[in-house]
Short mmCIF file of C-alpha atoms in Angstrom, two decimals:
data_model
loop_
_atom_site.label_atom_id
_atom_site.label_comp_id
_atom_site.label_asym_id
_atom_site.label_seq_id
_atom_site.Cartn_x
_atom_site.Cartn_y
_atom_site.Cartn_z
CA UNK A 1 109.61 110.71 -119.77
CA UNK A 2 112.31 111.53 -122.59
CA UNK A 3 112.37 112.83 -125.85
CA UNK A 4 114.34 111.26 -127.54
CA UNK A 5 115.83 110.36 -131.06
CA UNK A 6 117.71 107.34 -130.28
CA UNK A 7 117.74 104.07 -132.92
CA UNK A 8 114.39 102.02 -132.10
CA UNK A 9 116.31 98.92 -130.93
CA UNK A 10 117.81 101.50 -128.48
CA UNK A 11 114.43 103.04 -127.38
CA UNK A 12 113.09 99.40 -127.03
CA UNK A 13 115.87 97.99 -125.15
CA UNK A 14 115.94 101.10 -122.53
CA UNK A 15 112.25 100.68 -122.25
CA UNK A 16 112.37 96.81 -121.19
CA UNK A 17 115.03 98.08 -118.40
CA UNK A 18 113.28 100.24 -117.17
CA UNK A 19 110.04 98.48 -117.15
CA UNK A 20 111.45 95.90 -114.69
CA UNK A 21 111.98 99.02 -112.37
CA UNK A 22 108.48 100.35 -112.62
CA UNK A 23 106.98 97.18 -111.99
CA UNK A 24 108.98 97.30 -108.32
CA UNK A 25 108.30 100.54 -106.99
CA UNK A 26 105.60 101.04 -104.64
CA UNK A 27 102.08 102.33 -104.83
CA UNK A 28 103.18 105.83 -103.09
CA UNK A 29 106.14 106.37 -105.09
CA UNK A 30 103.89 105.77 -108.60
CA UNK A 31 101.15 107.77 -107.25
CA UNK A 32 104.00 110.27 -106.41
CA UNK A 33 105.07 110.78 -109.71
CA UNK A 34 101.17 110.91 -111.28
CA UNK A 35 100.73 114.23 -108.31
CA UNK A 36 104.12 115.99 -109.87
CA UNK A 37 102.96 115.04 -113.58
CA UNK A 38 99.78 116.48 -112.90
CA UNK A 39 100.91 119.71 -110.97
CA UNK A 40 103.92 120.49 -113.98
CA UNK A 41 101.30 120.19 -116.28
CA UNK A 42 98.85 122.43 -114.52
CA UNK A 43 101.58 125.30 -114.26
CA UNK A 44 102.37 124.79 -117.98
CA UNK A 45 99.06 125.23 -119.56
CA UNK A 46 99.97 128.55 -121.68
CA UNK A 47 103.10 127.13 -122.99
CA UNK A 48 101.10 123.75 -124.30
CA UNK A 49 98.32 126.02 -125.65
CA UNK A 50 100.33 128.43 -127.47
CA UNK A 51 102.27 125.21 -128.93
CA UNK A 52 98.52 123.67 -129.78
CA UNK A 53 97.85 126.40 -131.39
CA UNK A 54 101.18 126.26 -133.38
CA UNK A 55 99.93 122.68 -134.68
CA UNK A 56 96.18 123.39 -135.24
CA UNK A 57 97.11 126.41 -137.67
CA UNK A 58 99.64 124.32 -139.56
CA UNK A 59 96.87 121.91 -139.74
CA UNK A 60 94.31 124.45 -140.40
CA UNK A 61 96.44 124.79 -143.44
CA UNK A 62 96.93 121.42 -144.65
CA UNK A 63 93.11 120.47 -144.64
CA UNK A 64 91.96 123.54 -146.59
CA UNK A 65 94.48 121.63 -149.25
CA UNK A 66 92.49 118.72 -148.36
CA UNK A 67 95.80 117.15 -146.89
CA UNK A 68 94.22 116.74 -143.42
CA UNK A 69 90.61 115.41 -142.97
CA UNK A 70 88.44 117.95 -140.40
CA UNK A 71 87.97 114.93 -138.41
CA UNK A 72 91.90 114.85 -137.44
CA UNK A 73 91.54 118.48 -137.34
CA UNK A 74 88.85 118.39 -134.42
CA UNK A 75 90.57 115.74 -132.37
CA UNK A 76 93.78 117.42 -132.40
CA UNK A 77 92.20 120.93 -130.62
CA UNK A 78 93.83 120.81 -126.87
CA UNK A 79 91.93 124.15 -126.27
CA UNK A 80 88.29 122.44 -127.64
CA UNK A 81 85.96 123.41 -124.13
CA UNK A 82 86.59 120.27 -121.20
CA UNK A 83 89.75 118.68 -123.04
CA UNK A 84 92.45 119.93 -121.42
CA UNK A 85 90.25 119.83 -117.98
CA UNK A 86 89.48 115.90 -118.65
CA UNK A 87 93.10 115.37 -119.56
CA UNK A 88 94.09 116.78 -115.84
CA UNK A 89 90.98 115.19 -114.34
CA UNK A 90 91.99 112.21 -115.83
CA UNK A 91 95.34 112.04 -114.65
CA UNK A 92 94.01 112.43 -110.75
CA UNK A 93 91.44 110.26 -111.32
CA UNK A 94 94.02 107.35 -111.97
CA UNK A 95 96.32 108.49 -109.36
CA UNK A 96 92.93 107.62 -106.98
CA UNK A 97 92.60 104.32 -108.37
CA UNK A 98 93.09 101.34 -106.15
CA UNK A 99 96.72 99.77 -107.16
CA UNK A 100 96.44 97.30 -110.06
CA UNK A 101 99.77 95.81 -109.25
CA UNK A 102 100.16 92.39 -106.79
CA UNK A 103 96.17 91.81 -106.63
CA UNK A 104 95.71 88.18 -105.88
CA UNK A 105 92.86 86.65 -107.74
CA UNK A 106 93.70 82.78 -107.20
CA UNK A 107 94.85 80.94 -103.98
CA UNK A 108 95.11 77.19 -103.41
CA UNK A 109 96.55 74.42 -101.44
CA UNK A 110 98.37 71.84 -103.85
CA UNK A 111 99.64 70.10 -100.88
CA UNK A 112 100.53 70.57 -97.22
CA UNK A 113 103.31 73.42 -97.57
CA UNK A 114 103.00 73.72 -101.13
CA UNK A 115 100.96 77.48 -101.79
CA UNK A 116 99.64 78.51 -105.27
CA UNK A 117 99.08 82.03 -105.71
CA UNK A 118 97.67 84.13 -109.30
CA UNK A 119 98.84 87.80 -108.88
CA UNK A 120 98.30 90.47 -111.20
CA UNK A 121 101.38 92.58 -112.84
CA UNK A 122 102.16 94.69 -115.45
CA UNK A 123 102.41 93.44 -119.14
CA UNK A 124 105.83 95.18 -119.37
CA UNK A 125 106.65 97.36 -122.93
CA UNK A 126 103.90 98.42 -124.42
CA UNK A 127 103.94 100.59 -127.73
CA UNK A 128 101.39 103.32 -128.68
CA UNK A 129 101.37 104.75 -131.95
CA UNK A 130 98.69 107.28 -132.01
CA UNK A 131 97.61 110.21 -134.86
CA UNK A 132 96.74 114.13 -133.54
CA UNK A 133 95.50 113.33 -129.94
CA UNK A 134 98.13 115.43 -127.94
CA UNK A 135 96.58 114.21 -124.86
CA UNK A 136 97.05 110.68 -125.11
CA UNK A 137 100.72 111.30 -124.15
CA UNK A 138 99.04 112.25 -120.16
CA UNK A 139 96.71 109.70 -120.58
CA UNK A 140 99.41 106.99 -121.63
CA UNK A 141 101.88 108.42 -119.18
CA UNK A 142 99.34 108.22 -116.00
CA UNK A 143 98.33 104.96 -116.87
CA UNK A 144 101.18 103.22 -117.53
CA UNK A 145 102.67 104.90 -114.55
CA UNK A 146 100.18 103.44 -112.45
CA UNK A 147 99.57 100.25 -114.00
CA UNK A 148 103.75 99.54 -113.80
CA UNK A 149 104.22 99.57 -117.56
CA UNK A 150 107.04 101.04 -119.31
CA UNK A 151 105.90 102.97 -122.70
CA UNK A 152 107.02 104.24 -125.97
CA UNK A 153 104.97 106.82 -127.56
CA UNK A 154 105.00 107.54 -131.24
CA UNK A 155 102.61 110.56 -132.14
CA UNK A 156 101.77 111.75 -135.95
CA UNK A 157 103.57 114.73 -137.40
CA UNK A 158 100.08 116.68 -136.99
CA UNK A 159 100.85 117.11 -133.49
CA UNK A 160 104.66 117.54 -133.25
CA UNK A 161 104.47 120.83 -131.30
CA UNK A 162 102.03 119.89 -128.68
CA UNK A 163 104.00 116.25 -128.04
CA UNK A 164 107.23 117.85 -128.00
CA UNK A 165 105.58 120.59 -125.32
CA UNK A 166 103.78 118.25 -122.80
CA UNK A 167 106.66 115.36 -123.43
CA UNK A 168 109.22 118.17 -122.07
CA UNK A 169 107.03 119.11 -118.98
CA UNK A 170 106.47 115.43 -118.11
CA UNK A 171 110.39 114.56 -118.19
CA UNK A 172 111.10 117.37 -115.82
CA UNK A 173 108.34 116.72 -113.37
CA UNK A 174 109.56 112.50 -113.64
CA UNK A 175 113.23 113.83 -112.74
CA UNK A 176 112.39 114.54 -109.20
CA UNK A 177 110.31 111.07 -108.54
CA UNK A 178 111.46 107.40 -108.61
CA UNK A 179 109.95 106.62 -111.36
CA UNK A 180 112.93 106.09 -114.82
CA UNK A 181 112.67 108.82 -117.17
CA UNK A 182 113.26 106.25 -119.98
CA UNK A 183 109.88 104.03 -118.54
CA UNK A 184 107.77 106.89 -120.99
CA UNK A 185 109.73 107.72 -124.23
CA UNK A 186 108.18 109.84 -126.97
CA UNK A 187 109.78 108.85 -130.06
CA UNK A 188 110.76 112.00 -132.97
CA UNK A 189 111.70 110.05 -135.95
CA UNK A 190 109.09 109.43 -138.33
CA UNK A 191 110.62 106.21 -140.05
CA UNK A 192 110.57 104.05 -136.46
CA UNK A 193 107.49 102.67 -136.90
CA UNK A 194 108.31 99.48 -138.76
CA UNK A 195 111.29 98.79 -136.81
CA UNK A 196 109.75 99.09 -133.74
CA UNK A 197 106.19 96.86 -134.67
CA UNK A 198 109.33 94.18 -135.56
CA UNK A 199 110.84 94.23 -132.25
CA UNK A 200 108.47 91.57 -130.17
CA UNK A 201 111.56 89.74 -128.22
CA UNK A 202 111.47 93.67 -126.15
CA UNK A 203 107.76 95.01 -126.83
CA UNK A 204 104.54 93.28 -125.48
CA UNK A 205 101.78 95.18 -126.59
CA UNK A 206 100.81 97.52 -129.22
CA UNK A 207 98.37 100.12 -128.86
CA UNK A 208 97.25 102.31 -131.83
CA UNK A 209 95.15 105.14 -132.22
CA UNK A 210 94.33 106.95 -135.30
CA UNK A 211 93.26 105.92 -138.46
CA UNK A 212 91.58 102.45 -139.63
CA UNK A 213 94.77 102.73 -141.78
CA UNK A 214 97.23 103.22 -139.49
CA UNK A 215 95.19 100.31 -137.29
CA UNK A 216 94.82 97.88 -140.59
CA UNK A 217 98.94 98.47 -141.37
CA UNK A 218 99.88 97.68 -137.97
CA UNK A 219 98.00 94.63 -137.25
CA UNK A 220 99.46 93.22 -140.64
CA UNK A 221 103.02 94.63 -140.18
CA UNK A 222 103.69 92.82 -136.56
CA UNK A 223 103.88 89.68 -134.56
CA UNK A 224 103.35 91.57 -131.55
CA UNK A 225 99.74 91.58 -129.68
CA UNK A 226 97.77 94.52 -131.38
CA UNK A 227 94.74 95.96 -128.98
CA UNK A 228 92.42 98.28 -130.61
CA UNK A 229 90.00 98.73 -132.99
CA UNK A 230 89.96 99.92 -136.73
CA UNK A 231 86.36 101.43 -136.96
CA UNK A 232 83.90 103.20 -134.39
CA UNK A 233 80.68 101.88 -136.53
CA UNK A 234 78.32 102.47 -133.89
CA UNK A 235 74.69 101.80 -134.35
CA UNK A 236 71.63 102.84 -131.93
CA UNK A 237 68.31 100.65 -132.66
CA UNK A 238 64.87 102.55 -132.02
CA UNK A 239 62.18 99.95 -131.11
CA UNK A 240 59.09 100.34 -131.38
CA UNK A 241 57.75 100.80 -127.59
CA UNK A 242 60.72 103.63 -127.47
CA UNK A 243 60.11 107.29 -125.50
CA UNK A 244 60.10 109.70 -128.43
CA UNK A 245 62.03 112.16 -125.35
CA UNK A 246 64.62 109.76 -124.77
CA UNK A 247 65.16 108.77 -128.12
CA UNK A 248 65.67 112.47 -129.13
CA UNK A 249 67.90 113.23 -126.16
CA UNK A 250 70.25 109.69 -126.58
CA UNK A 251 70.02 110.69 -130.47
CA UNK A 252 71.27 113.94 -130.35
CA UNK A 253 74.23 113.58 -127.78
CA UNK A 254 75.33 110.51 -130.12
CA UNK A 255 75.64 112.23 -132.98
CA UNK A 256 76.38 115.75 -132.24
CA UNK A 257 78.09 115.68 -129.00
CA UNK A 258 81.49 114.95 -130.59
CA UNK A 259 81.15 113.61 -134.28
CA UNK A 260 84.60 112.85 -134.40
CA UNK A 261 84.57 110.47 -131.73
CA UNK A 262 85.06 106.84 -132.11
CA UNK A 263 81.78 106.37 -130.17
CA UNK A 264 79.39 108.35 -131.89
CA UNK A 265 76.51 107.29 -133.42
CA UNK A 266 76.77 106.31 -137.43
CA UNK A 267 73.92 104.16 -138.25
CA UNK A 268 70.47 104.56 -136.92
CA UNK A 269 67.72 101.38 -136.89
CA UNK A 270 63.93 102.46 -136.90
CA UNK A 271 61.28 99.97 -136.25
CA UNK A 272 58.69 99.95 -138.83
CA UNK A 273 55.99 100.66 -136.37
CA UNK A 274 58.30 103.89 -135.08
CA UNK A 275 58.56 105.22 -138.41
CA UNK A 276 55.45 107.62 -138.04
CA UNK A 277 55.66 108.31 -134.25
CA UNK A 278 59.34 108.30 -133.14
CA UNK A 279 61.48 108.90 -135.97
CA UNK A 280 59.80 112.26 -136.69
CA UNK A 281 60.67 113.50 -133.17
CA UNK A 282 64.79 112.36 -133.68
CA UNK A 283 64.76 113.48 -137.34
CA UNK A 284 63.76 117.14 -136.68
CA UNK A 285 65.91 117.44 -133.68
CA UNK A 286 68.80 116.41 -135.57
CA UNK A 287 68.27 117.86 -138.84
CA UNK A 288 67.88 121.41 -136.84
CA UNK A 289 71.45 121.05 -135.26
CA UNK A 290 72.83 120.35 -138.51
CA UNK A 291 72.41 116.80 -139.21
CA UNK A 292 72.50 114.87 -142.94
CA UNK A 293 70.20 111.76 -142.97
CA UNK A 294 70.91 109.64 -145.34
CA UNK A 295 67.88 107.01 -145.80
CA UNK A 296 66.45 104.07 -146.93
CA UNK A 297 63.14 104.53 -149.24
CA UNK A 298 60.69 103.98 -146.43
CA UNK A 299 62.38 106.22 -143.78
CA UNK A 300 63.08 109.00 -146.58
CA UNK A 301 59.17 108.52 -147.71
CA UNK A 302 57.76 108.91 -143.68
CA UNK A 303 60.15 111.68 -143.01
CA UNK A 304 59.12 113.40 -146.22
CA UNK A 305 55.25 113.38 -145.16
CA UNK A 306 55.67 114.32 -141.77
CA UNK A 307 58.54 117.34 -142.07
CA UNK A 308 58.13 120.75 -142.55
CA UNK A 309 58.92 121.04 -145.97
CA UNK A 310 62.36 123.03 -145.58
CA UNK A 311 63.86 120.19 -143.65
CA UNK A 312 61.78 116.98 -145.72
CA UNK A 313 63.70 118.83 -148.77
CA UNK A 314 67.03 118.09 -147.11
CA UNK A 315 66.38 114.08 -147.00
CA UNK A 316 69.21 112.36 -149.40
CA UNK A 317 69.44 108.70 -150.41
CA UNK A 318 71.27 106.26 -148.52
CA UNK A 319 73.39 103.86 -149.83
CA UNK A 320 74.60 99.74 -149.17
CA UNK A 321 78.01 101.09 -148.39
CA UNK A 322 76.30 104.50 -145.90
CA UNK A 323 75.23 101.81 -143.44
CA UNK A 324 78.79 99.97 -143.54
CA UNK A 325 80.85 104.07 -143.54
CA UNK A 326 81.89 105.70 -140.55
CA UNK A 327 81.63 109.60 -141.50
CA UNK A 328 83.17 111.04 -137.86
CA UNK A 329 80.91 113.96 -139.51
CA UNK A 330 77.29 115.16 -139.14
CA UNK A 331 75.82 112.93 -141.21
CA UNK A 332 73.62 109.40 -139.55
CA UNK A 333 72.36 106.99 -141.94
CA UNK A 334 69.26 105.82 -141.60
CA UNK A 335 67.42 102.81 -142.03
CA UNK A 336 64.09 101.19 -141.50
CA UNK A 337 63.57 97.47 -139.78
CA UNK A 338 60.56 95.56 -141.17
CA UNK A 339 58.89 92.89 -138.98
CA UNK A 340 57.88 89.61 -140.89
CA UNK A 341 56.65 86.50 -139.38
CA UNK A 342 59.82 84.79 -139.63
CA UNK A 343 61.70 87.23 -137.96
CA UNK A 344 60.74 89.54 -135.52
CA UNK A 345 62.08 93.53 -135.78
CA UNK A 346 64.18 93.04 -132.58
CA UNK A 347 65.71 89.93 -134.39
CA UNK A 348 66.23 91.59 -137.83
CA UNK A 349 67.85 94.55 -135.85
CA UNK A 350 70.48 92.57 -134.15
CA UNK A 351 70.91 90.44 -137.29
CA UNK A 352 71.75 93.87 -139.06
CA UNK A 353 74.09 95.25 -136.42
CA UNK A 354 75.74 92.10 -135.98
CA UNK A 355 77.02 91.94 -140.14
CA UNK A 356 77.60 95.59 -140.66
CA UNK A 357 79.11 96.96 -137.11
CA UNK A 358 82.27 97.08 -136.00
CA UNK A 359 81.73 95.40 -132.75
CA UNK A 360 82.24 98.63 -130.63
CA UNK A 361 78.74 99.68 -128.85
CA UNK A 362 75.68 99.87 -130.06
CA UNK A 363 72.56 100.93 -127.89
CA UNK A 364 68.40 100.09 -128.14
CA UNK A 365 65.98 102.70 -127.17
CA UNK A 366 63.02 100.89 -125.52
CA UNK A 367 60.44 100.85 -122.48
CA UNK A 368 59.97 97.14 -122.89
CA UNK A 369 62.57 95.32 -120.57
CA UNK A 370 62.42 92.39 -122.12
CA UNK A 371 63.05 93.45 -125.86
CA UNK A 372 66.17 95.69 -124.47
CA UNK A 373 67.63 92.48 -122.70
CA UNK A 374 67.26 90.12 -125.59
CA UNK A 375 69.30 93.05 -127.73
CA UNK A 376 71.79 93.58 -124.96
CA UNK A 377 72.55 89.38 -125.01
CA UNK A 378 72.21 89.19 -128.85
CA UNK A 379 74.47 92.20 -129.77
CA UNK A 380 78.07 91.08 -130.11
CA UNK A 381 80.12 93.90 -129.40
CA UNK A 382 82.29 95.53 -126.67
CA UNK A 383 79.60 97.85 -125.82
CA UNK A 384 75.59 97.17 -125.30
CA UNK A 385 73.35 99.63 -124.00
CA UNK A 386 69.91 100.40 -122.74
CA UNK A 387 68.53 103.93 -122.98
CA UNK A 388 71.46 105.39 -122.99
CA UNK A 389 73.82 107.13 -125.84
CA UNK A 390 76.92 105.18 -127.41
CA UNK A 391 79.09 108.44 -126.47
CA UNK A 392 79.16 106.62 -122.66
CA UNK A 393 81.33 104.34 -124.08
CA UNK A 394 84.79 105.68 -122.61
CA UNK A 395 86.97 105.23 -120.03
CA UNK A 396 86.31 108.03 -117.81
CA UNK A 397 83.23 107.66 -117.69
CA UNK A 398 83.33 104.26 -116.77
CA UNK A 399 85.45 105.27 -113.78
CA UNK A 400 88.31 103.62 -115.04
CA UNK A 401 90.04 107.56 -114.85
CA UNK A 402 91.10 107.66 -118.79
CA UNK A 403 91.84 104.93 -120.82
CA UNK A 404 94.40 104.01 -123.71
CA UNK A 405 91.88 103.17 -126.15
CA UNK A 406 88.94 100.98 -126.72
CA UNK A 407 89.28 98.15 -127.41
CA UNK A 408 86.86 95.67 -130.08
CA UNK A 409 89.16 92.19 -129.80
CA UNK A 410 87.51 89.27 -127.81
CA UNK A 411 90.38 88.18 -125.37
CA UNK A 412 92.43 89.52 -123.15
CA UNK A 413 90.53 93.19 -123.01
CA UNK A 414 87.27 94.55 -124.43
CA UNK A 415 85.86 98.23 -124.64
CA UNK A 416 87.83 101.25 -123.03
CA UNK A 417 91.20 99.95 -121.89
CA UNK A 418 91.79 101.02 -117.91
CA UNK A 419 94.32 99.57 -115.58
CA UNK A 420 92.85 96.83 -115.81
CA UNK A 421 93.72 95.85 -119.57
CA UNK A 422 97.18 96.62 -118.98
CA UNK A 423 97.58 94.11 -116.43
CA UNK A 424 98.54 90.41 -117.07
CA UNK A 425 98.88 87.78 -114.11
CA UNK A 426 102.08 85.51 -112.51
CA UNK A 427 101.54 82.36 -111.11
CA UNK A 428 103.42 81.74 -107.56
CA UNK A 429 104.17 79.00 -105.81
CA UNK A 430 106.10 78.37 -102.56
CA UNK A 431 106.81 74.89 -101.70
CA UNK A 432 108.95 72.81 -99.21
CA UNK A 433 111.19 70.68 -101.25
CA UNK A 434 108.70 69.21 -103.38
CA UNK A 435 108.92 67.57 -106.66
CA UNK A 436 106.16 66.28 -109.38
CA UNK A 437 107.48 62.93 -108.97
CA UNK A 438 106.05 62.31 -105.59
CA UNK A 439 101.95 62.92 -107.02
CA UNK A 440 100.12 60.48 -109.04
CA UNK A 441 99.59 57.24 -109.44
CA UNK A 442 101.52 55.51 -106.66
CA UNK A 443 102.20 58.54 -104.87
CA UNK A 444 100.77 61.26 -102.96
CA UNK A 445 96.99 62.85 -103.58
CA UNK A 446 96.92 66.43 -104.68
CA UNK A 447 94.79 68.43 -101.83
CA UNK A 448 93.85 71.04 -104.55
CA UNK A 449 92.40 73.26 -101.61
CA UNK A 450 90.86 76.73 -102.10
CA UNK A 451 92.41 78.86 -100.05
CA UNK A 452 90.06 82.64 -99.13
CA UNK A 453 92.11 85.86 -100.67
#
């Protein structure tokens, strides 16, 4: 990995170079370089903390001046409990994966002598441009690493110190593998980013991850692939025949487990017929770990009558635009799903989630199987669960080891991004003198023969 401060066309053009490279070396010399990432990162934890803690009191700073939203603030914490644990963890983890490179998915016979082959292999430059997440530079570097991709990294001023900290450490542990130093490149101007999102003869894919701003302005400043996702408007639907236990657990490890995340829990669907039995249960469990509900006139008058009176007090009035907002803050809106003889709640619920979402997970609490399976088919998003919170929507813990992002677009890759979404596939064939001529009409039959991986 280098830091470096060289012209985008220059970064771009190193990066394509070396990405050919990568894309060569063997398994055991890219799982080499993931074990001396992750051991010269392990031996420089103070010196990445301290510089953390240089950024998160500058940014400390700037949101008190309202500059810097606490969300940014939150996500930007390398010393927050488990983060700089998963961001090692992670980087093993993907070192343990089974090689993405040269899989063959596809063989078949054309003809006698004449072999078709689909093999999977890297996608070649990709660009990330990411806000305050110091540890996507580990997570991008293992990954990429792995998956044979070279990668230019492009972090927000937030995090300057921590990038310019773990960036260092990387390019010193890469020096002693095969693996380029110029295959990971951390980019220090801040005026590179339209240059680079113009540059799609020498970059493949772009990757951001910040803002729905900084999303929105790339995907309409670039001809390049974007994969990502602008909003994390995640909904959980509480059905009638739901466990007032589970719902409360899910509920609570949605909302409060990480607010900030891109896969908590914003909008919250109560069956008409839960209104009096579950919702109580969730809204009381929330509301005593800190938690805003914003709701609709019949949740707000059901709460109201079946609260103690210091937390029924607390009940606001939810808006149209609460149940379209993602707050990445301790606030849920609330809303209740009538059942009417034209459409059934479950129907009305998926109707809802499908307009107003953002197509990254949303989850049903239920006991009734087949209720939970028509919401899992009707639900059109990257993530659909069962009884389970919207927070298991990552990488890791999918066992994909980390991820660069999750993703909400409908082809090429969907929800957290592994290996596996940095991967495209070659066609090869190996023939004996053959030509197209000789098939066809006339001419010789085509065996088209499948062939056993």
């Amino acid at each position: 990995m280098s830091l470096t401060s060289d012209s985008p066309l220059q970064v771009a053009q190193s990066a394509s170079l070396s990405a050919r490279i990568l894309a060569t070396l063997s398994s055991q010399a890219r799982n080499d370089a993931l074990k001396a990432i992750h051991a010269a990162l392990s031996g420089a934890k103070s010196e990445i903390l301290a510089a953390n803690a240089r950024d998160m009191e500058a940014a400390a700073k700037s949101a008190e001046n309202g500059e810097l939203s606490l969300s940014v603030l939150k996500r930007l914490d390398l010393g927050r409990k488990g983060k700089w644990e998963d961001m090692l963890r992670g980087i093993l983890d993907v070192r343990g994966l089974e090689d993405p490179v040269g899989k063959i998915s596809l063989r078949t016979r054309l003809d006698t002598g004449l072999d078709l082959e689909r093999v999977s292999c890297p996608i070649g430059t990709l660009l990330i441009i990411f806000e305050a997440r110091p540890e996507v530079i580990a997570n991008i570097a293992s990954l990429a690493v792995k998956s044979g991709n070279a990668a230019i990294l492009k972090g927000g001023k937030e995090s300057t110190e921590s990038f310019i900290a773990i960036s260092t450490v990387i390019s010193k542990a890469l020096e002693s593998t095969q693996v380029p130093n110029a295959s990971i490149q951390l980019l220090t101007s801040r005026s590179s980013i339209p240059d680079l999102l113009s540059l799609d003869k020498l970059i493949d894919l772009v990757i951001p991850r910040g803002s729905n701003e900084l999303v929105r302005y790339i995907k309409h400043n670039t001809r390049i692939p974007v994969l990502g996702h602008a909003d994390g408007l995640c909904s959980i639907y509480i059905h009638e025949t739901a466990d007032p236990e589970i719902a409360k657990r899910v509920l609570q490890d949605a909302k409060t487990g990480y607010p900030a995340a891109c896969n908590a829990v914003e909008t919250l669907l109560v069956d008409e017929a839960a209104l009096g039995t579950v919702l109580p249960v969730v809204a009381e469990s929330l509301m005593s770990s800190g938690v805003s509900l914003r709701c609709d006139a019949q949740s707000k008058s059901r709460l109201a009558a079946s609260l103690p009176r210091n937390l029924s007090m607390l009940l606001q009035d939810a808006t149209d635009k609460d149940y379209e907002t993602e707050f990445l803050d301790l606030i849920l809106a609330v809303k209740s799903i009538p059942t009417k003889p034209d459409m059934p709640g479950i129907e009305a619920a998926i109707e809802h989630i499908n307009r107003h979402s953002s197509h990254h997970t949303d989850a049903i609490i239920a006991k009734d199987r087949d209720v939970a399976e028509r919401f899992m088919k009707g639900i059109d998003s990257a993530g659909v669960f069962w009884n389970t919170s919207t927070r298991m929507s990552d990488g890791m813990r999918f066992g994909f080891g980390t991820e660069v992002g999750i993703s909400t677009n409908k082809i090429h890759a969907r929800g957290p991004v592994g290996l596996e979404g940095l991967m495209t596939y070659k066609y090869l064939l190996r023939g004996e003198g053959q030509t197209a001529r000789e098939y066809g009409e006339g001419g010789k039959a085509w065996k088209h023969e499948r062939l056993p991986l």
